[in-house]
Amino acid sequence: MGFLQILTYLSGLVFVIAFGAKLLKYATMPMHVRWELYPIPHEGKEWGGSFYEEIDHWKKVRHKDHMAQYRFMVPEILFIRALREDNRPLWYWSFPFHMGLYLSIGGLVFLGFGAFVQIFGMVPENSALASLFQSLTTVFAVPGYILGTIGALGLIVKRTTDSNLADVTAGIDFMNLIWLGLLFVTGFIVWLQDPGFNVSRAYFQSLLTYGPMKEPMSAIHVVNLLIFIGFWAYFPFTPMTHMVSKYFMWDKVKWDDDPNRGDAGMDSKIKKYLAYPVTWAAVHIDSQGGKKTWADIATTNPWENKDQK
Amino acid sequence: MRPEEISKKTEQLVTIKTEDLAPLPFPYDTYEETPITPLKEEQKKKWEHSLDGVSALTLPKPETPEEEERLVKAFLSGLEKLMTKENNWTFLQPLMLSLEYCAKCQTCADACPAFEMSGRKDIYRPTFRADVLRKIAKKYLSKGGKIFAGFRGHDIDLNWDTIARLAELAYRCTLCRRCASVCPVGVDNGLITHELRKLFSQEMGIAGPEIHEKGSVKHLKFGSSTGMTTAAVADIIEYLEDDIEEKTGKRIKIPLNKKGAEILLIHNAGEFMAWPENPMAFAILFDAAGIDYTLSTDLVGYDAVNYGLWYDDVQFARVALKHIEIARNLGVKKIVIGECGHAHKALSVIADRLLPGAQMIPRESSYTLLNDIVKSGKIKFDPSKNDFPVTLHDPCNAVRLMGIVKPQREVLNAIFPPGRFREMEPHGVENYCCGGGSGFAIMSSGNFPDWKRLVSGRKKLAQILNAFQGEMDPSIKKMVCAPCSNCKGQIRDMLESYEVYEKTGIWYTGLVELMVNAMVDQKKPYIEWPGEDDDDM
Ligand code: SF4
Ligand code: SF4
């Protein structure tokens, strides 16, 4: 096993652990108080209404239109609808950038399928399935590289020239864009050198089989791989993982309008949180440095009966 | 201006000039604005004002470098607490997500009325205060935060100037959350403002005086943020009954502390003082519809406000639990919240997860109940009695943040002749805040009222004027229906400052007043326009 393979495994490991830890961190945070924001698609009221519009709403069975959530979220993720509607000038660059990423990832997935069937001797020359995977790799990856390059370049220019954005963009943001831009550009050059993705597939196969890499790899391919390996390990530590907030902020915050109807799960959480010690230091809180719990301070009215008229 | 510049050693970071403000529509397109009144020299010496020359908090300047240092440390310790589950289980998850994930696209900026109407002043960008907090957290509270801080974009200095400006800046956002509804990654800058206010209040005892000492403290101490005591409520209610008799010719008994009533109705107590015709109209409608309800005269029980919603989770919980306890003691089946937007959200939504389910009690919006009364046909309305143009203001708390959009519209359509009701643009869940949200409507310290007039209330004024373009002749009387006490207060202040009624004939009122005005049984007009009754002016 070569050095590149070891680096790839390590990078994958870092990604899985760091990204998993991030998901776990947010998934295990306490249930917060409700903080929804309308419209909420599952309410099924296109004007943005909620169950509060109905008299005695607590006596009624709730109907949640789950499909409406997907009807909202799929175009939101694929086409970045919010940006398209509210910030079109940036969307012109952000959309190709993101679409480039999605397509490149799609290309990688089909490359993986191709590598997998290749283990069993199915190669594009002798297998229709392998040939299909090869074609799909190209169909996804190549437009992905082109769109990604256009998007990254456009975003760099936009962030440099638009004063609204320049003031909030830091060196690291440019570095991230350049990093991804280089990944797309070198990927494109690799494809020009190896239009059938044969070397890439062989490399993927070597990763799947823990075996040696049989095909020789060009210098630019090695560079492309190193850029990818570095980015894969770095990515989970950056705000570029904003798909995490896209999931939690919608599903667990903006759309979480589940009323408290006394279900056991919610009750036990609330009881647990009310027993948390409080250390807020302002005088009116009267937390006594953590001696009091939320239940203690919330049920105490420090002013009651004093000076009452 | 980059967020890092908030720490700059300078007398004042930004100046609001009237010529920079976004223009207003006709007939205010040529209007000469009165600039923000500069603070007097002695005020400047006493109060922090180095953000924009405005003091909303009358925040005293520290007297010694040691005091400054102590305050800086307190801020950092508060920020740390904000990020722990024990101290902030209430909002930890959305806060941490919002702090971690801004993609710096500035989509939120164009959605923010304060930023837009100020003439796009960078300090009022939704991301500005969030970025400052983010950068402080990264540099001072995360491991290795100071390494390459400049390159990583969070090299910010934490000094007293930063904190004093941040405290004021926490009170330049109305928590309307319009920014959050357009953010492509879900970041909630309104929430970050909310959390920042909490940090200042819960750790450092710093808050807007009108919402803390004169607000939630008074509420818990005397029973109402207006200072109205439990002993005074019964008298006030009696006056209302007299006034109802005068207006309707009928003596109506407003039930107090009636055990076992179906409904506990809670008004924003400000209505009793500033707009008594609103609780009176509720009494007339509920009487006519045969609703079994009661008001409470228990401490806190006669004032639906909950100012903690805007700045302090503990004060919030204390008031909300009191509301629930009173309703349970009365044995009512539900609480109905009068025309007060933030009270709607406070008690219905935010308080929903404060107690185990068995201890909760259902809460309902008065808009929903009023619409139900209209639909029931128990009261006959004659829309021709409301034969004037009307538009509707959507209180953010009840509409974007609670999803109550249709009932108030259905009521208006039932009590106005066809074609009289027109929407503002945009409206419903995309509405703009009145400019008085998050406590601004009642905050009047320093020269803050000028800032509200010029900046936070400007978009709503523009929307109101736009709703009536083509009918600006003052002889055509026009109404803004604002079914929320705080919004009404802010809209009143704007209409009065700009002499809008005199120049255009636009006035404001609540929803129930318009309903009573259209009642067939109501012989005299219930709505009074300015000048018709000098007491109301
Ligand atoms: S819209 Fe969201 S991601 Fe974009 S700058 Fe504003 S907060 Fe950040
Ligand atoms: S909550 Fe409203 S006022 Fe505050 S930053 Fe967002 S849009 Fe602006």
Short mmCIF file of N, CA and C in Angstrom, two decimals, chain A residues 22 25-26 29-30 32-38 47-50 52-58 83 86-87 90 159 164-173 175 239 241-242 244-246 248-250 254 256 258-260 262 267 270 273-274 276-282 284-285 294 297-298 300-301 303-304 307-308, chain B residues 1-2 78 81-82 85-87 89-91 93-94 96-97 100-101 103-107 120 125 151-153 177 180-186 188 191 201-203 212 217 220-221 299 312 314-315 318 321-322 334 345 348-350 352-357 362-364 368-369 372 400-407 429:
data_model
loop_
_atom_site.label_atom_id
_atom_site.label_comp_id
_atom_site.label_asym_id
_atom_site.label_seq_id
_atom_site.Cartn_x
_atom_site.Cartn_y
_atom_site.Cartn_z
N LYS A 22 -19.44 16.37 15.03
CA LYS A 22 -20.22 17.61 14.86
C LYS A 22 -21.72 17.31 14.89
N LYS A 25 -22.71 16.43 18.35
CA LYS A 25 -22.74 17.61 19.24
C LYS A 25 -24.10 18.30 19.15
N TYR A 26 -24.55 18.52 17.94
CA TYR A 26 -25.82 19.24 17.80
C TYR A 26 -27.03 18.36 18.13
N MET A 29 -27.69 18.17 21.91
CA MET A 29 -27.97 19.37 22.70
C MET A 29 -29.40 19.30 23.24
N PRO A 30 -29.67 19.98 24.35
CA PRO A 30 -31.02 19.88 24.93
C PRO A 30 -32.09 20.37 23.96
N HIS A 32 -34.62 22.75 22.91
CA HIS A 32 -34.72 24.17 23.28
C HIS A 32 -36.19 24.56 23.38
N VAL A 33 -36.43 25.78 23.83
CA VAL A 33 -37.83 26.24 23.81
C VAL A 33 -38.21 26.46 22.35
N ARG A 34 -39.49 26.55 22.10
CA ARG A 34 -39.91 26.67 20.70
C ARG A 34 -39.49 28.01 20.12
N TRP A 35 -39.02 27.98 18.89
CA TRP A 35 -38.51 29.20 18.25
C TRP A 35 -38.79 29.12 16.76
N GLU A 36 -40.03 28.71 16.46
CA GLU A 36 -40.34 28.47 15.06
C GLU A 36 -40.48 29.77 14.27
N LEU A 37 -40.48 29.58 12.98
CA LEU A 37 -40.56 30.73 12.07
C LEU A 37 -41.45 30.31 10.89
N TYR A 38 -42.48 31.11 10.65
CA TYR A 38 -43.43 30.73 9.59
C TYR A 38 -43.06 31.41 8.29
N TRP A 47 -50.31 30.21 3.00
CA TRP A 47 -50.16 31.62 3.40
C TRP A 47 -49.27 31.76 4.64
N GLY A 48 -48.79 30.64 5.17
CA GLY A 48 -47.88 30.72 6.31
C GLY A 48 -48.58 30.54 7.65
N GLY A 49 -49.81 30.07 7.59
CA GLY A 49 -50.59 29.91 8.83
C GLY A 49 -50.18 28.70 9.66
N SER A 50 -50.71 28.66 10.87
CA SER A 50 -50.37 27.57 11.78
C SER A 50 -51.63 27.04 12.45
N TYR A 52 -52.49 27.61 15.28
CA TYR A 52 -53.05 28.65 16.15
C TYR A 52 -54.22 29.39 15.49
N GLU A 53 -54.39 29.19 14.21
CA GLU A 53 -55.51 29.86 13.53
C GLU A 53 -56.83 29.14 13.79
N GLU A 54 -56.73 27.97 14.41
CA GLU A 54 -57.95 27.18 14.63
C GLU A 54 -58.41 27.27 16.08
N ILE A 55 -59.70 27.42 16.26
CA ILE A 55 -60.26 27.52 17.61
C ILE A 55 -60.05 26.19 18.35
N ASP A 56 -59.72 26.26 19.63
CA ASP A 56 -59.47 25.04 20.44
C ASP A 56 -58.52 24.07 19.74
N HIS A 57 -57.43 24.58 19.24
CA HIS A 57 -56.52 23.77 18.41
C HIS A 57 -56.03 22.52 19.14
N TRP A 58 -55.92 22.58 20.47
CA TRP A 58 -55.40 21.44 21.23
C TRP A 58 -56.36 20.26 21.27
N LEU A 83 -31.35 31.95 -1.86
CA LEU A 83 -30.41 32.90 -2.44
C LEU A 83 -30.92 33.40 -3.79
N ASP A 86 -33.69 35.96 -2.98
CA ASP A 86 -33.37 37.16 -2.20
C ASP A 86 -32.00 37.76 -2.45
N ASN A 87 -31.15 37.08 -3.20
CA ASN A 87 -29.82 37.63 -3.46
C ASN A 87 -29.31 37.12 -4.80
N LEU A 90 -25.54 37.19 -6.15
CA LEU A 90 -24.61 36.21 -5.59
C LEU A 90 -24.96 34.80 -6.06
N ARG A 159 -16.49 38.49 -4.19
CA ARG A 159 -16.12 38.81 -2.81
C ARG A 159 -15.02 39.86 -2.74
N ASN A 164 -20.02 45.17 -0.09
CA ASN A 164 -20.84 44.52 0.94
C ASN A 164 -20.20 43.24 1.42
N LEU A 165 -19.57 42.54 0.46
CA LEU A 165 -19.01 41.23 0.80
C LEU A 165 -17.55 41.33 1.22
N ALA A 166 -16.82 42.28 0.59
CA ALA A 166 -15.38 42.39 0.87
C ALA A 166 -15.14 42.61 2.36
N ASP A 167 -15.99 43.44 2.99
CA ASP A 167 -15.79 43.76 4.40
C ASP A 167 -15.99 42.57 5.33
N VAL A 168 -16.75 41.58 4.87
CA VAL A 168 -17.01 40.45 5.76
C VAL A 168 -16.23 39.20 5.34
N THR A 169 -15.43 39.32 4.28
CA THR A 169 -14.69 38.15 3.80
C THR A 169 -13.27 38.18 4.34
N ALA A 170 -12.85 37.08 4.94
CA ALA A 170 -11.51 37.00 5.53
C ALA A 170 -10.59 36.21 4.61
N GLY A 171 -9.29 36.28 4.90
CA GLY A 171 -8.30 35.54 4.13
C GLY A 171 -8.67 34.08 3.99
N ILE A 172 -9.14 33.51 5.08
CA ILE A 172 -9.45 32.07 5.07
C ILE A 172 -10.58 31.74 4.09
N ASP A 173 -11.50 32.69 3.90
CA ASP A 173 -12.61 32.43 2.96
C ASP A 173 -12.08 32.36 1.54
N MET A 175 -9.03 31.53 0.80
CA MET A 175 -8.25 30.29 0.74
C MET A 175 -9.16 29.10 0.43
N PRO A 239 -16.94 26.21 8.49
CA PRO A 239 -18.37 26.53 8.33
C PRO A 239 -18.92 26.06 6.99
N THR A 241 -19.43 23.25 6.29
CA THR A 241 -20.35 22.15 6.61
C THR A 241 -21.75 22.71 6.90
N HIS A 242 -22.13 23.78 6.22
CA HIS A 242 -23.40 24.41 6.59
C HIS A 242 -24.63 23.56 6.25
N VAL A 244 -25.13 21.09 7.86
CA VAL A 244 -25.51 20.71 9.23
C VAL A 244 -26.54 21.71 9.76
N SER A 245 -26.26 22.99 9.56
CA SER A 245 -27.22 23.98 10.06
C SER A 245 -28.47 23.94 9.21
N LYS A 246 -28.31 23.61 7.93
CA LYS A 246 -29.49 23.54 7.07
C LYS A 246 -30.45 22.46 7.60
N PHE A 248 -30.45 21.11 10.93
CA PHE A 248 -30.93 21.38 12.28
C PHE A 248 -31.76 22.67 12.37
N MET A 249 -31.32 23.72 11.70
CA MET A 249 -32.04 24.99 11.83
C MET A 249 -33.44 24.91 11.25
N TRP A 250 -33.62 24.09 10.21
CA TRP A 250 -34.98 23.96 9.68
C TRP A 250 -35.75 22.92 10.48
N LYS A 254 -36.64 26.06 13.07
CA LYS A 254 -37.65 26.87 12.39
C LYS A 254 -38.96 26.11 12.17
N ASP A 256 -39.85 23.35 14.08
CA ASP A 256 -40.22 22.56 15.25
C ASP A 256 -41.32 23.28 16.02
N ASP A 258 -43.87 21.54 17.48
CA ASP A 258 -44.61 20.52 18.23
C ASP A 258 -45.06 21.07 19.58
N PRO A 259 -46.36 21.18 19.78
CA PRO A 259 -46.82 21.73 21.06
C PRO A 259 -46.63 20.72 22.19
N ASN A 260 -46.52 21.23 23.38
CA ASN A 260 -46.35 20.38 24.56
C ASN A 260 -47.72 19.84 24.97
N GLY A 262 -47.93 17.05 26.75
CA GLY A 262 -47.71 16.14 27.86
C GLY A 262 -47.18 14.78 27.48
N ASP A 267 -41.88 15.60 28.56
CA ASP A 267 -41.98 15.84 30.01
C ASP A 267 -40.67 15.50 30.73
N ILE A 270 -38.04 18.13 30.05
CA ILE A 270 -38.31 19.40 30.76
C ILE A 270 -37.92 19.25 32.23
N TYR A 273 -34.17 19.43 32.59
CA TYR A 273 -33.60 20.77 32.39
C TYR A 273 -33.90 21.69 33.58
N LEU A 274 -35.11 21.52 34.15
CA LEU A 274 -35.47 22.40 35.27
C LEU A 274 -34.59 22.12 36.49
N TYR A 276 -31.33 21.65 36.19
CA TYR A 276 -29.97 22.13 35.93
C TYR A 276 -29.62 23.28 36.88
N PRO A 277 -28.39 23.32 37.39
CA PRO A 277 -28.00 24.44 38.24
C PRO A 277 -27.73 25.69 37.40
N VAL A 278 -28.02 26.83 37.96
CA VAL A 278 -27.84 28.10 37.24
C VAL A 278 -26.70 28.87 37.89
N THR A 279 -25.82 29.44 37.05
CA THR A 279 -24.73 30.24 37.64
C THR A 279 -24.72 31.68 37.12
N TRP A 280 -25.76 32.10 36.45
CA TRP A 280 -25.81 33.49 36.00
C TRP A 280 -25.60 34.41 37.20
N ALA A 281 -24.80 35.47 36.98
CA ALA A 281 -24.32 36.22 38.14
C ALA A 281 -25.08 37.51 38.47
N ALA A 282 -25.98 37.96 37.58
CA ALA A 282 -26.67 39.23 37.87
C ALA A 282 -27.49 39.08 39.15
N HIS A 284 -30.40 40.10 40.15
CA HIS A 284 -31.82 39.76 40.12
C HIS A 284 -32.06 38.27 39.85
N ILE A 285 -31.05 37.58 39.33
CA ILE A 285 -31.23 36.14 39.07
C ILE A 285 -31.20 35.38 40.40
N TRP A 294 -32.95 25.86 37.79
CA TRP A 294 -33.91 26.63 37.00
C TRP A 294 -35.28 26.62 37.68
N ILE A 297 -35.22 29.21 40.61
CA ILE A 297 -35.24 30.65 40.30
C ILE A 297 -36.48 31.07 39.52
N ALA A 298 -37.00 30.15 38.70
CA ALA A 298 -38.17 30.53 37.88
C ALA A 298 -39.44 30.60 38.73
N THR A 300 -39.45 31.58 41.86
CA THR A 300 -39.28 32.56 42.93
C THR A 300 -39.53 33.95 42.37
N ASN A 301 -40.37 34.69 43.02
CA ASN A 301 -40.54 36.09 42.63
C ASN A 301 -39.88 36.94 43.71
N TRP A 303 -39.55 39.87 44.22
CA TRP A 303 -40.16 41.15 44.59
C TRP A 303 -41.53 41.00 45.23
N GLU A 304 -42.06 39.80 45.22
CA GLU A 304 -43.42 39.61 45.72
C GLU A 304 -43.51 39.97 47.21
N ASP A 307 -42.93 45.84 49.49
CA ASP A 307 -43.45 47.15 49.08
C ASP A 307 -44.76 47.04 48.31
N GLN A 308 -45.46 45.93 48.45
CA GLN A 308 -46.65 45.82 47.62
C GLN A 308 -47.77 46.68 48.14
N MET B 1 -17.63 49.09 6.79
CA MET B 1 -16.92 48.97 8.06
C MET B 1 -16.86 47.51 8.49
N ARG B 2 -15.67 47.05 8.85
CA ARG B 2 -15.54 45.65 9.29
C ARG B 2 -15.93 45.54 10.77
N GLY B 78 -19.97 35.65 30.89
CA GLY B 78 -21.36 35.52 30.43
C GLY B 78 -21.43 34.80 29.09
N LYS B 81 -21.05 31.21 29.61
CA LYS B 81 -22.28 30.59 30.17
C LYS B 81 -23.36 30.42 29.10
N LEU B 82 -23.39 31.39 28.19
CA LEU B 82 -24.37 31.32 27.11
C LEU B 82 -24.18 30.05 26.29
N LYS B 85 -25.06 24.10 28.40
CA LYS B 85 -26.46 23.63 28.45
C LYS B 85 -27.11 23.95 29.78
N GLU B 86 -26.33 23.96 30.86
CA GLU B 86 -26.94 24.21 32.17
C GLU B 86 -27.52 25.62 32.23
N ASN B 87 -26.77 26.59 31.73
CA ASN B 87 -27.23 27.97 31.84
C ASN B 87 -28.11 28.41 30.69
N TRP B 89 -30.00 26.05 28.33
CA TRP B 89 -30.66 24.96 27.61
C TRP B 89 -31.78 25.50 26.73
N THR B 90 -32.34 26.61 27.12
CA THR B 90 -33.48 27.18 26.41
C THR B 90 -33.20 27.50 24.94
N PHE B 91 -31.97 27.94 24.65
CA PHE B 91 -31.68 28.38 23.28
C PHE B 91 -30.33 27.88 22.76
N GLN B 93 -29.05 25.20 21.24
CA GLN B 93 -28.87 24.63 19.90
C GLN B 93 -28.98 25.69 18.79
N PRO B 94 -30.06 26.48 18.74
CA PRO B 94 -30.10 27.48 17.66
C PRO B 94 -29.00 28.53 17.78
N MET B 96 -25.84 28.07 18.99
CA MET B 96 -24.56 27.53 18.53
C MET B 96 -24.55 27.33 17.02
N LEU B 97 -25.67 26.90 16.47
CA LEU B 97 -25.74 26.74 15.01
C LEU B 97 -25.59 28.10 14.32
N GLU B 100 -22.03 29.31 14.45
CA GLU B 100 -21.02 28.56 13.69
C GLU B 100 -21.15 28.71 12.18
N TYR B 101 -22.37 28.99 11.68
CA TYR B 101 -22.57 28.72 10.27
C TYR B 101 -22.81 29.86 9.29
N ALA B 103 -22.56 31.98 6.22
CA ALA B 103 -21.82 31.82 4.96
C ALA B 103 -21.41 33.18 4.38
N LYS B 104 -21.65 34.23 5.13
CA LYS B 104 -21.23 35.59 4.75
C LYS B 104 -21.74 36.01 3.38
N CYS B 105 -23.02 35.74 3.11
CA CYS B 105 -23.55 36.08 1.79
C CYS B 105 -24.29 37.41 1.79
N GLN B 106 -24.63 37.91 2.97
CA GLN B 106 -25.31 39.20 3.13
C GLN B 106 -26.73 39.24 2.57
N THR B 107 -27.33 38.08 2.38
CA THR B 107 -28.72 38.06 1.92
C THR B 107 -29.63 38.68 2.99
N ARG B 120 -28.32 52.09 4.89
CA ARG B 120 -27.39 50.95 4.82
C ARG B 120 -26.12 51.20 5.64
N ARG B 125 -26.16 46.16 10.00
CA ARG B 125 -26.31 44.91 9.26
C ARG B 125 -26.68 43.80 10.25
N PHE B 151 -5.94 36.09 9.79
CA PHE B 151 -6.19 35.33 8.57
C PHE B 151 -7.53 34.58 8.67
N ARG B 152 -7.81 34.07 9.87
CA ARG B 152 -9.07 33.33 10.05
C ARG B 152 -10.26 34.27 10.23
N GLY B 153 -9.97 35.57 10.27
CA GLY B 153 -11.05 36.55 10.23
C GLY B 153 -11.69 36.85 11.57
N ARG B 177 -36.86 39.03 13.17
CA ARG B 177 -36.43 37.77 12.54
C ARG B 177 -36.77 37.69 11.05
N ALA B 180 -33.77 36.12 9.50
CA ALA B 180 -33.67 34.67 9.63
C ALA B 180 -34.53 33.96 8.58
N SER B 181 -35.60 34.64 8.15
CA SER B 181 -36.46 33.94 7.20
C SER B 181 -35.88 33.93 5.79
N VAL B 182 -34.86 34.72 5.51
CA VAL B 182 -34.27 34.66 4.16
C VAL B 182 -32.90 33.99 4.14
N CYS B 183 -32.33 33.72 5.30
CA CYS B 183 -30.96 33.19 5.32
C CYS B 183 -30.90 31.80 4.68
N PRO B 184 -30.04 31.64 3.67
CA PRO B 184 -30.01 30.33 2.99
C PRO B 184 -29.47 29.20 3.86
N VAL B 185 -28.76 29.51 4.94
CA VAL B 185 -28.29 28.40 5.78
C VAL B 185 -29.00 28.37 7.14
N GLY B 186 -29.99 29.22 7.29
CA GLY B 186 -30.81 29.16 8.49
C GLY B 186 -30.29 29.94 9.69
N ASP B 188 -29.81 32.68 12.41
CA ASP B 188 -30.81 33.56 12.99
C ASP B 188 -30.13 34.71 13.72
N LEU B 191 -31.93 36.00 16.74
CA LEU B 191 -31.70 35.19 17.94
C LEU B 191 -30.36 35.59 18.59
N SER B 201 -27.98 41.04 30.45
CA SER B 201 -28.89 41.12 31.58
C SER B 201 -28.58 40.08 32.65
N GLN B 202 -28.47 38.83 32.23
CA GLN B 202 -28.37 37.73 33.20
C GLN B 202 -27.01 37.67 33.90
N GLU B 203 -25.97 38.20 33.22
CA GLU B 203 -24.66 38.14 33.85
C GLU B 203 -24.24 39.49 34.41
N HIS B 212 -36.51 46.43 32.00
CA HIS B 212 -36.14 45.71 33.22
C HIS B 212 -36.69 46.41 34.46
N VAL B 217 -39.47 44.01 36.37
CA VAL B 217 -39.39 44.10 37.83
C VAL B 217 -40.70 44.68 38.40
N LEU B 220 -43.47 42.13 38.30
CA LEU B 220 -43.44 41.12 39.37
C LEU B 220 -43.67 41.75 40.75
N LYS B 221 -43.36 43.03 40.84
CA LYS B 221 -43.46 43.69 42.15
C LYS B 221 -44.88 44.22 42.40
N LEU B 299 -51.85 39.48 41.29
CA LEU B 299 -50.54 40.00 40.91
C LEU B 299 -50.07 39.33 39.62
N ASP B 312 -34.32 38.39 28.84
CA ASP B 312 -33.91 37.68 30.04
C ASP B 312 -34.80 36.45 30.24
N VAL B 314 -34.88 34.32 32.66
CA VAL B 314 -35.35 34.09 34.03
C VAL B 314 -36.57 34.97 34.31
N GLN B 315 -36.46 36.24 33.95
CA GLN B 315 -37.61 37.13 34.14
C GLN B 315 -38.79 36.63 33.30
N ARG B 318 -40.36 33.65 35.10
CA ARG B 318 -41.10 34.04 36.30
C ARG B 318 -42.49 34.56 35.96
N LEU B 321 -44.78 31.68 34.24
CA LEU B 321 -45.28 30.68 35.19
C LEU B 321 -46.40 31.26 36.06
N LYS B 322 -46.27 32.54 36.34
CA LYS B 322 -47.31 33.22 37.13
C LYS B 322 -48.63 33.23 36.34
N LYS B 334 -59.11 27.73 29.25
CA LYS B 334 -58.05 28.25 28.40
C LYS B 334 -57.77 29.71 28.74
N LYS B 345 -46.84 35.45 21.67
CA LYS B 345 -45.73 34.51 21.45
C LYS B 345 -45.18 34.02 22.78
N SER B 348 -47.87 31.56 24.43
CA SER B 348 -48.29 30.41 23.61
C SER B 348 -47.10 29.57 23.17
N VAL B 349 -46.07 30.23 22.68
CA VAL B 349 -44.98 29.50 22.03
C VAL B 349 -43.79 29.28 22.96
N ILE B 350 -43.23 30.35 23.47
CA ILE B 350 -41.97 30.23 24.20
C ILE B 350 -42.19 29.53 25.55
N ASP B 352 -44.20 27.32 26.15
CA ASP B 352 -44.81 26.00 25.95
C ASP B 352 -43.98 24.86 26.52
N ARG B 353 -42.67 25.06 26.61
CA ARG B 353 -41.83 23.96 27.10
C ARG B 353 -41.16 24.31 28.43
N LEU B 354 -41.88 25.07 29.24
CA LEU B 354 -41.32 25.44 30.54
C LEU B 354 -41.78 24.50 31.64
N LEU B 355 -42.88 23.82 31.40
CA LEU B 355 -43.44 22.95 32.43
C LEU B 355 -43.86 21.62 31.81
N PRO B 356 -43.87 20.54 32.58
CA PRO B 356 -44.42 19.30 32.05
C PRO B 356 -45.87 19.52 31.58
N GLY B 357 -46.26 18.76 30.55
CA GLY B 357 -47.55 18.99 29.91
C GLY B 357 -48.74 19.06 30.83
N PRO B 362 -54.20 25.30 28.04
CA PRO B 362 -54.24 25.78 26.66
C PRO B 362 -54.29 27.31 26.57
N ARG B 363 -53.58 27.83 25.57
CA ARG B 363 -53.59 29.27 25.32
C ARG B 363 -54.09 29.52 23.90
N GLU B 364 -54.85 30.58 23.75
CA GLU B 364 -55.43 30.85 22.43
C GLU B 364 -55.32 32.33 22.10
N THR B 368 -58.09 34.55 16.87
CA THR B 368 -58.78 33.31 16.48
C THR B 368 -60.19 33.29 17.08
N LEU B 369 -60.27 33.64 18.36
CA LEU B 369 -61.57 33.63 19.03
C LEU B 369 -62.52 34.67 18.40
N ASP B 372 -63.86 33.45 15.30
CA ASP B 372 -64.87 32.43 15.58
C ASP B 372 -66.21 33.08 15.93
N ARG B 400 -45.39 36.24 11.81
CA ARG B 400 -44.25 35.47 11.33
C ARG B 400 -43.79 34.44 12.36
N LEU B 401 -43.97 34.76 13.63
CA LEU B 401 -43.42 33.90 14.66
C LEU B 401 -44.46 32.96 15.28
N MET B 402 -45.70 33.07 14.84
CA MET B 402 -46.73 32.18 15.37
C MET B 402 -47.67 31.64 14.31
N GLY B 403 -47.64 32.24 13.13
CA GLY B 403 -48.46 31.73 12.05
C GLY B 403 -49.95 32.07 12.16
N ILE B 404 -50.29 33.17 12.85
CA ILE B 404 -51.70 33.58 12.86
C ILE B 404 -51.85 34.68 11.81
N VAL B 405 -52.31 34.30 10.66
CA VAL B 405 -52.31 35.21 9.51
C VAL B 405 -53.74 35.51 9.04
N LYS B 406 -54.54 34.47 8.96
CA LYS B 406 -55.87 34.62 8.32
C LYS B 406 -56.97 35.18 9.22
N PRO B 407 -57.06 34.76 10.49
CA PRO B 407 -58.25 35.16 11.27
C PRO B 407 -58.51 36.67 11.26
N VAL B 429 -46.59 36.78 6.69
CA VAL B 429 -45.34 36.34 7.31
C VAL B 429 -44.11 37.09 6.77
#
